Coordinates of C-alpha atoms in Angstrom, one line a residue:
X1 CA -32.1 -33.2 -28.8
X2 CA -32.5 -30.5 -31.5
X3 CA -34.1 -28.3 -28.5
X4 CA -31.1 -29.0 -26.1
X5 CA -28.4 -28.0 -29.1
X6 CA -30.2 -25.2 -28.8
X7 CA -30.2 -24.1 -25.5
X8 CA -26.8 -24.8 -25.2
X9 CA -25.5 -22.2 -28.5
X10 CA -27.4 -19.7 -26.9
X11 CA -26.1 -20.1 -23.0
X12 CA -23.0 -20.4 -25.0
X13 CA -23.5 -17.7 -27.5
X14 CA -24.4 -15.4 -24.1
X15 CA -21.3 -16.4 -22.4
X16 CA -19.7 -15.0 -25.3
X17 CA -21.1 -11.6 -25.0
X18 CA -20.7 -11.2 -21.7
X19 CA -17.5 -12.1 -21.6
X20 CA -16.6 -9.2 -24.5
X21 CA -19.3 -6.3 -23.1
X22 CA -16.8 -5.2 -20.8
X23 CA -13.3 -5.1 -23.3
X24 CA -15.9 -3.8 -26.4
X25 CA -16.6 -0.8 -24.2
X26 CA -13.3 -0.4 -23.5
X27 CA -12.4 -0.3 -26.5
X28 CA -14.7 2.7 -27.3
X29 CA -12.8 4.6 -24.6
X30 CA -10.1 7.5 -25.7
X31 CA -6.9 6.3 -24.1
X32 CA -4.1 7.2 -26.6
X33 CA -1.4 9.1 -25.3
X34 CA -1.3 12.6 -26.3
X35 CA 2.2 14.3 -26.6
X36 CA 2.3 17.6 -24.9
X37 CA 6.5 17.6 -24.9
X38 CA 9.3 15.7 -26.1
X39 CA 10.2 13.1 -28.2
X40 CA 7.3 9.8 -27.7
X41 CA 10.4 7.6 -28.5
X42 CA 11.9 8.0 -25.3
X43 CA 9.2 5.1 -23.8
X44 CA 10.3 3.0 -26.3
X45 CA 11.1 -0.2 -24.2
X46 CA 9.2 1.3 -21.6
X47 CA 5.1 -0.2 -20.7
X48 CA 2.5 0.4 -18.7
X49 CA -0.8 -0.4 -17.8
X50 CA -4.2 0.1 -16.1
X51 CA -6.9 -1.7 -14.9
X52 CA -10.7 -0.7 -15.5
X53 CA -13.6 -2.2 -13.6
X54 CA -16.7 -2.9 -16.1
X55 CA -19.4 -5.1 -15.1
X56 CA -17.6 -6.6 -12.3
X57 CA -15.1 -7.2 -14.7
X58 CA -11.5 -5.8 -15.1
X59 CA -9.9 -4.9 -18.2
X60 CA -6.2 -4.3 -18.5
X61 CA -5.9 -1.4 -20.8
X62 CA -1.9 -1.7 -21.2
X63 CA 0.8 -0.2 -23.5
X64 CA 4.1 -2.0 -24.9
X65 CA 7.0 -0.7 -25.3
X66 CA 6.4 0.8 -28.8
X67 CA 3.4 2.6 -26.9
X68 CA 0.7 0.8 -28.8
X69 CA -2.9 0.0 -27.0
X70 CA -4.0 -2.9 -26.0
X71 CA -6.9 -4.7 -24.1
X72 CA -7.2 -8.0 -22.0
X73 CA -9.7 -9.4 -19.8
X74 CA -8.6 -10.0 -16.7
X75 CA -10.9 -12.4 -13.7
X76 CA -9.5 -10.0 -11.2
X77 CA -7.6 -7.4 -9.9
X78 CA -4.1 -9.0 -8.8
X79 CA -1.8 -5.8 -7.5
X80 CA 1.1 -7.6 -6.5
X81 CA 2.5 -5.0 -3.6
X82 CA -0.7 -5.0 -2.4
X83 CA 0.1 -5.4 0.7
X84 CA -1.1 -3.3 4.3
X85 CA 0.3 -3.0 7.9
X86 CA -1.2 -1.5 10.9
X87 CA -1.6 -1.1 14.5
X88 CA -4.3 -2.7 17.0
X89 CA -4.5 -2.0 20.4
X90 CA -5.9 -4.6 22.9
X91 CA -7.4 -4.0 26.6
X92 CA -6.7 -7.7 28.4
X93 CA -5.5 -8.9 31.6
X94 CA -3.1 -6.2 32.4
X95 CA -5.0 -3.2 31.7
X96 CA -7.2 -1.5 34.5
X97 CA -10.3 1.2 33.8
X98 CA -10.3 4.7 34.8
X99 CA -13.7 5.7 34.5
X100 CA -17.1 3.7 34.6
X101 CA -18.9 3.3 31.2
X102 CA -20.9 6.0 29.5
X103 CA -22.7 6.8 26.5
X104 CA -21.0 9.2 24.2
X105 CA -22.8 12.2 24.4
X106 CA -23.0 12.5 20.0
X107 CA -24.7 9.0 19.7
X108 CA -27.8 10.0 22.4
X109 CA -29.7 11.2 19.6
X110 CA -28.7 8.3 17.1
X111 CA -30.3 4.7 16.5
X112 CA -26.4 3.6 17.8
X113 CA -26.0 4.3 21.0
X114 CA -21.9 4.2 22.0
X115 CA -20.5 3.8 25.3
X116 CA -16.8 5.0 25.9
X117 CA -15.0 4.6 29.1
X118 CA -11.2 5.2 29.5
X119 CA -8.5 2.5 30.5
X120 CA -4.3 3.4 31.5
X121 CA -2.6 0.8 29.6
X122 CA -3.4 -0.8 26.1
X123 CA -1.6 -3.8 24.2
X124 CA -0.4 -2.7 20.6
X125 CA -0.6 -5.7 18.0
X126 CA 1.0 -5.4 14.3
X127 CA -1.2 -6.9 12.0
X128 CA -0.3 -7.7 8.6
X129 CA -2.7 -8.0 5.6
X130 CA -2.7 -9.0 2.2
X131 CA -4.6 -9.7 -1.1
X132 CA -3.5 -13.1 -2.5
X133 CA -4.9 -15.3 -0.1
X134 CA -8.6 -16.0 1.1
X135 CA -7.6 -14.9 4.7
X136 CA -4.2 -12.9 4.7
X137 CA -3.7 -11.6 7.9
X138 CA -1.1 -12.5 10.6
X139 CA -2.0 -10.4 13.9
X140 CA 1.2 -10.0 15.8
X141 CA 1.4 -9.3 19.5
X142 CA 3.9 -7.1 20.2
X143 CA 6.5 -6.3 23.4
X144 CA 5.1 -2.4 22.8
X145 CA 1.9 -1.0 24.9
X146 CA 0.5 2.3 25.2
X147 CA -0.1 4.2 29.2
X148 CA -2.4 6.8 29.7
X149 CA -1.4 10.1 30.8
X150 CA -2.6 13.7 30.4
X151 CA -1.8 14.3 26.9
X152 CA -2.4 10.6 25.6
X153 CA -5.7 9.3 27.1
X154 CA -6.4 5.6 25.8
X155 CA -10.3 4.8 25.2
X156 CA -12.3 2.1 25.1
X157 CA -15.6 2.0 23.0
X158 CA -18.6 -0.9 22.5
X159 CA -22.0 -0.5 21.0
X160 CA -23.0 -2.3 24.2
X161 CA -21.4 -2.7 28.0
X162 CA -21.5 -6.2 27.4
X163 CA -19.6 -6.4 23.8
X164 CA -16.4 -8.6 23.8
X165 CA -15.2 -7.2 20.8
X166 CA -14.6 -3.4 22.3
X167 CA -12.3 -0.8 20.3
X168 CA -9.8 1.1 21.4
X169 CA -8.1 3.7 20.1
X170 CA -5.9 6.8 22.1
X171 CA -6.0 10.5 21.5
X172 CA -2.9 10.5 19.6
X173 CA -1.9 7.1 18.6
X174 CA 0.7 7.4 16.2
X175 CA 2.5 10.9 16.5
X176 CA 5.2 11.1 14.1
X177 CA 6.8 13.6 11.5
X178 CA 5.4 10.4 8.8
X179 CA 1.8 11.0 8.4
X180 CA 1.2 7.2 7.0
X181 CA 4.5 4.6 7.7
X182 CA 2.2 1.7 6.9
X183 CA 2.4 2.7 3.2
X184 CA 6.5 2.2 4.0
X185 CA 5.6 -1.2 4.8
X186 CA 3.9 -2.6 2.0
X187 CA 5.7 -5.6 -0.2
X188 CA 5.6 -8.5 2.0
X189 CA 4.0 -11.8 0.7
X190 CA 2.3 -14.6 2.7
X191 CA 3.1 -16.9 0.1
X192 CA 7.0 -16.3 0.6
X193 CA 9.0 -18.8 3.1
X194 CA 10.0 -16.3 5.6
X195 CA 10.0 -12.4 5.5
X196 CA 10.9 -9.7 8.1
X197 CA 9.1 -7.1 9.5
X198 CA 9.2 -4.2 12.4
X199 CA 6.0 -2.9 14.5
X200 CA 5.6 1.0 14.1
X201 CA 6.4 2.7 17.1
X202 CA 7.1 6.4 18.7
X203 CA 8.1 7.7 21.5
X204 CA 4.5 7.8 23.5
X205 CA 4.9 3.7 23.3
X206 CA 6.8 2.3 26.7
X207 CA 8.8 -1.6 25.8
X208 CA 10.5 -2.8 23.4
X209 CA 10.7 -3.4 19.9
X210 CA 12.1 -5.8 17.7
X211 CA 12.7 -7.2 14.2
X212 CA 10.8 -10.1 14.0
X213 CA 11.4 -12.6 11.2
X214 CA 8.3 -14.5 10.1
X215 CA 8.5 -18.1 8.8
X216 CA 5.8 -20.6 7.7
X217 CA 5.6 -24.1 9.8
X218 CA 7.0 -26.8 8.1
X219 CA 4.1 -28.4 7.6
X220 CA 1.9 -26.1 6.6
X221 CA 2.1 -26.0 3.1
X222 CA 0.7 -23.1 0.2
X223 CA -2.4 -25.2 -0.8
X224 CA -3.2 -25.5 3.0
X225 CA -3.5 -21.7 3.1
X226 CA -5.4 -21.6 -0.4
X227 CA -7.8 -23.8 1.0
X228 CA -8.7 -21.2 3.8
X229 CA -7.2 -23.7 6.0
X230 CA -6.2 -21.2 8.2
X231 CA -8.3 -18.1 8.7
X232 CA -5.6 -16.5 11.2
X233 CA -2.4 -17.0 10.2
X234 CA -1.0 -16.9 13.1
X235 CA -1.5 -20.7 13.3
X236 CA 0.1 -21.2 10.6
X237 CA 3.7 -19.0 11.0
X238 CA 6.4 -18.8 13.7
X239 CA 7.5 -15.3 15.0
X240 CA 11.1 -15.4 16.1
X241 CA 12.2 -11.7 17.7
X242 CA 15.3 -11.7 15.4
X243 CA 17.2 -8.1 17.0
X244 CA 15.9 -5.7 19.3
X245 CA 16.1 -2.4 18.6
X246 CA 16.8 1.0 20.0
X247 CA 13.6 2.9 21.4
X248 CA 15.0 6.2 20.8
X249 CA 13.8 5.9 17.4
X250 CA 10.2 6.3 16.1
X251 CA 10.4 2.9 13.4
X252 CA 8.2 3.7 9.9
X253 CA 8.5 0.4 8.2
X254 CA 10.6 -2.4 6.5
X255 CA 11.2 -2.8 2.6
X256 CA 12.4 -6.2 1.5
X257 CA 15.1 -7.4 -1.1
X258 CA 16.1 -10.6 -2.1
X259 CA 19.2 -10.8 -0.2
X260 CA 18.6 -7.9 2.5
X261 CA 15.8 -5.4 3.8
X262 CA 15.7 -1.9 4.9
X263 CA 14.6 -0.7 8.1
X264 CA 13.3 3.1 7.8
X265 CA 13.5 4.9 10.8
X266 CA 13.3 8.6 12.3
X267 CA 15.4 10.6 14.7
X268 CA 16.0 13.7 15.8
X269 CA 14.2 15.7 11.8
X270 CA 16.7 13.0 9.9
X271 CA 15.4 9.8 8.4
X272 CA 17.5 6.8 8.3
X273 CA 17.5 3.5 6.4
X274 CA 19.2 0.5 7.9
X275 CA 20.6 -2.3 5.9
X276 CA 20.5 -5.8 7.6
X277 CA 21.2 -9.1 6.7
X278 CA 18.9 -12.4 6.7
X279 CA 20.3 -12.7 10.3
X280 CA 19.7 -9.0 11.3
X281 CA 23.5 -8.4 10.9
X282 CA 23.9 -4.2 10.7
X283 CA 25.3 -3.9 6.9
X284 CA 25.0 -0.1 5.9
X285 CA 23.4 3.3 6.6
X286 CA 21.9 6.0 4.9
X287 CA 20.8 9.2 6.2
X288 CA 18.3 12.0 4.8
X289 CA 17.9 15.2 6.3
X290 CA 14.4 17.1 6.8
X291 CA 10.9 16.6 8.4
X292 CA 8.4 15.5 5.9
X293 CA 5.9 12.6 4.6
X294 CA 6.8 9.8 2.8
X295 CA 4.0 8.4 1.2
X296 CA 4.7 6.1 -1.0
X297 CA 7.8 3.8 -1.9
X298 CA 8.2 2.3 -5.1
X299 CA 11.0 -0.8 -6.1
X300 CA 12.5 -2.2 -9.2
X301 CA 15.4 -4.6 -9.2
X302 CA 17.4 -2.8 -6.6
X303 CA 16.6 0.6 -6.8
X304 CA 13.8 2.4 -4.2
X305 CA 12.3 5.4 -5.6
X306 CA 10.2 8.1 -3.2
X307 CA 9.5 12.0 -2.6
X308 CA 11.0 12.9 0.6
X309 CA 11.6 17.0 2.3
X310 CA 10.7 18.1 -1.6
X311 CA 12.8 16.3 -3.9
X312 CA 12.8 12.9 -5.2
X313 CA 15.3 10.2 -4.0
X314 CA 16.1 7.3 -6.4
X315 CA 18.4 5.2 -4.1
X316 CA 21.1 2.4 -4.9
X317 CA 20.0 -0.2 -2.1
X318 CA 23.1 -2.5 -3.6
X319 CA 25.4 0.4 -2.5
X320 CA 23.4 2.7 -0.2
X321 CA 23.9 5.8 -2.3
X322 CA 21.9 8.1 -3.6
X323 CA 21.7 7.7 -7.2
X324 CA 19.7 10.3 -8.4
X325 CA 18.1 13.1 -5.8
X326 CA 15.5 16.0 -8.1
X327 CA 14.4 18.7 -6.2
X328 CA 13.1 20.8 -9.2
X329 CA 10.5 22.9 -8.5
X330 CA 8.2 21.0 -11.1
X331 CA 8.0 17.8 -8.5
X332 CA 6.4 20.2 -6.5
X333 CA 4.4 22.2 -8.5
X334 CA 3.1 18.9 -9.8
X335 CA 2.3 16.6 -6.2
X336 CA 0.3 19.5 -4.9
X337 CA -2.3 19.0 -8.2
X338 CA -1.9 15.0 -8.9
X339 CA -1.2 12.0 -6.6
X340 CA 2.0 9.8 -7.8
X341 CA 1.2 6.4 -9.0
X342 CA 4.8 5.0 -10.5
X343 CA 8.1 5.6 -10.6
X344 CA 10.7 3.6 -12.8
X345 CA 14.1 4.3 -13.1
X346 CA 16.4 2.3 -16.0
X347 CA 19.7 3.3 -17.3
X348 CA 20.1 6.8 -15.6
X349 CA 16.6 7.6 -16.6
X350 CA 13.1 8.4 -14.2
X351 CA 10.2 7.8 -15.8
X352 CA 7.3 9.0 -13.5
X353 CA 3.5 8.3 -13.7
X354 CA 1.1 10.8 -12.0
X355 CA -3.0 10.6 -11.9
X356 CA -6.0 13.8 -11.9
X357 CA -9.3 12.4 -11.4
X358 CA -11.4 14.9 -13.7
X359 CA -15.0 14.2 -11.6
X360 CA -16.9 12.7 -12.5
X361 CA -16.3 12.3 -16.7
X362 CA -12.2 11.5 -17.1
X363 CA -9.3 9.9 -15.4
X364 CA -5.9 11.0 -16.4
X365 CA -2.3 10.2 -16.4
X366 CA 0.4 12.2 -16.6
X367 CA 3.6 10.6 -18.2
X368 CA 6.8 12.3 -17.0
X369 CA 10.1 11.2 -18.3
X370 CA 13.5 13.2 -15.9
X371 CA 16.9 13.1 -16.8
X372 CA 19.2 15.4 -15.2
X373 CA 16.3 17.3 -13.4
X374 CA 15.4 18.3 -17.0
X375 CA 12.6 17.7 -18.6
X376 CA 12.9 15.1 -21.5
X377 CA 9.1 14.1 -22.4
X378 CA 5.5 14.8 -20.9
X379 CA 2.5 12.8 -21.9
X380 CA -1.3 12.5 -20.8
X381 CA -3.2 9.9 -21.3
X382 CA -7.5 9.9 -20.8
X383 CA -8.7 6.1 -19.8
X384 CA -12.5 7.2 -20.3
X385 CA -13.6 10.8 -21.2
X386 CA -17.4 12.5 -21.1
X387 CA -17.9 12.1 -24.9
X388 CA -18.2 8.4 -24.6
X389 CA -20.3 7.8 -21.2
X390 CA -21.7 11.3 -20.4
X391 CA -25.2 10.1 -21.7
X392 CA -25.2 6.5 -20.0
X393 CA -27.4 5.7 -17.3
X394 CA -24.4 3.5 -15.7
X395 CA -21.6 5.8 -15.6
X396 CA -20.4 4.6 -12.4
X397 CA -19.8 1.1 -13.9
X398 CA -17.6 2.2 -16.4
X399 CA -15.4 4.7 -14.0
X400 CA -12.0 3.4 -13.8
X401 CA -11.2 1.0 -10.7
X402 CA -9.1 3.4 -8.2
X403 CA -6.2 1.1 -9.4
X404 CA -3.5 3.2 -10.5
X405 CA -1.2 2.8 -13.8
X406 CA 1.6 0.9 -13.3
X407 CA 4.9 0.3 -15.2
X408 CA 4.8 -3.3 -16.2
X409 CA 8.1 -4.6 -14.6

């Protein structure tokens, strides 16, 4: 008895330490903010937060609203908008081949060997994929399809003539003035009822698209799709074609709100979001002049933040009007040296969150606070820096998770 009571305080006992490794070196990391301009007591009321991989653990390294430190074991990474869309493209009944089947001329000397052949007509699928659920994807078989032609061949590939599973992929696929729309489309969530969403589609696509509206059977229920009850979820949803839509428009995306969603479109060097109803009714328009990439699209409550043409639009999706629009040179001068993480903006104020991976040693933020296109604070902050891990064997471990900060909404 003695001997078990034992055993069990030490399994215990090791538990314990494992369970405080990761957040005892995280606590040895420098992450204070350091002021480089302004006042630190405009983020009052503002927090944040990172999370850090350590041990195959993740530590939420997070900051309150009186900017004080603080650290949290979490299970796992849970990134709520973490959400993808993209395209497949599907060879089946209706699609005929060009050429016979022959080994890519790049593999001959590999241990793959790749055989390519080209086809004039592919079948173009939206599939949608997210990280709540064991097996989040719907695939969605759209009205759009791909021909070939002289500018646009379609090809197929399989590491063997046989293969069912064969790839294909054209020239020039997705040939836009957006480099990546699927990051447009990124805050649906299986577990909602219903959400809406819009395949992305150019000009080089022939048929028709659509907003579809996506609802869960009745009688399927959340704990069904926990259960990995479903592993395509395509079983599990209904996909009604709620409006079709006009094909002289390349479509980039959808964004949803509680009571409405945006449609993002291009036309003619202008970008347009659409404002619909739950029943696809046309509410209001908005209209942004200039070629350029959006990469990124960031929400709180109802305002939708991005950098679009050089300047950075805070829009009112209540009212469709632009609340805010900076196009100071510093926006600039600043995306071409960091990537944007965050954007927040509360009571007439942006708060922006920028990152600069330092390989391999540090991982920094930049804190920008804009009011006005001035200026009002700038703040870095260091999650891990060289002092503390330069000498470890295991540096990798402790290297931040390619999660970036977020303000805590």
């Amino acid at each position: 008895m003695k001997k078990t009571s034992i055993f069990l305080s030490v399994v215990i006992l090791c538990s314990i330490v494992c369970m405080f490794t990761p957040l005892l070196y995280t606590k040895q990391a420098t992450s204070s903010i350091k002021d480089v301009e302004g006042d630190r007591n405009i983020l009052k009321g503002i927090s944040f937060a990172s999370y850090v991989n350590i041990h195959n653990n993740y530590v939420l390294i997070s900051f309150d609203e009186n900017t004080k430190e603080h650290h949290s074991i979490q299970k796992y990474y849970d990134e709520d908008s973490e959400s993808t869309a993209y395209l497949e493209y599907y060879c089946k009944d209706n699609c005929k081949t060009i050429t016979d089947w022959k080994i890519k001329e790049e593999t001959e000397t590999n241990d793959y060997v790749e055989y390519t052949r080209q086809i004039d007509k592919a079948d173009i699928y939206l599939t949608l994929q997210g990280s709540k659920l064991p097996y989040e994807y719907l695939s969605l078989k759209t009205d759009l399809y791909y021909t070939a032609d002289n500018e646009h061949q379609i090809i197929q590939s399989s590491d063997t003539i046989a293969s069912e599973d064969k790839e294909i992929y054209s020239s020039d696929p997705l040939t836009t003035t957006f480099d990546e729309p699927s990051k447009i489309q990124s805050n649906f969530d299986f577990e909602q009822d219903d959400f809406f969403t819009v395949p992305f589609s150019n000009q080089n696509m022939k048929g028709q698209n659509y907003i579809y509206h996506v609802k869960r059977k009745k009688d399927v229920s959340l704990s069904e799709l926990r259960s990995q009850a479903y592993q395509n979820f395509t079983e599990a949803y209904t996909i009604e074609k709620l409006k079709k839509l006009d094909m002289s428009y390349n479509y980039l995306g959808v964004r949803l709100f509680p009571n409405y969603f945006l449609v993002f479109s291009e036309k003619n060097h202008q970008l347009y979001l659409t404002k619909y109803d739950h029943s696809a009714n046309r509410i209001d328009e908005l209209i942004l002049e200039g070629d350029s990439t959006i990469e990124q699209v960031f929400q709180n409550d109802a305002y939708m933040c991005f950098i679009h043409n050089g300047k950075l639009y805070i829009i009112n999706t209540a009212t469709m009007r632009i609340e805010e629009s900076v196009a100071s040179d510093f926006i600039q001068n600043i995306e071409k040296k960091h990537g944007i993480d965050d954007i927040l903006y509360q009571d007439g104020i942006i708060y922006t969150l920028w990152h600069n991976f330092k390989e391999p040693k540090a991982y920094d933020t930049l804190i920008q606070v804009i009011d006005n296109e001035k200026i009002l604070y700038t703040g870095t902050l260091s999650v891990f820096s060289a002092e503390n891990y330069s000498s470890s064997s295991n540096f990798q471990s402790y290297y931040p998770f390619l999660a970036p900060f977020r303000f805590k909404r």
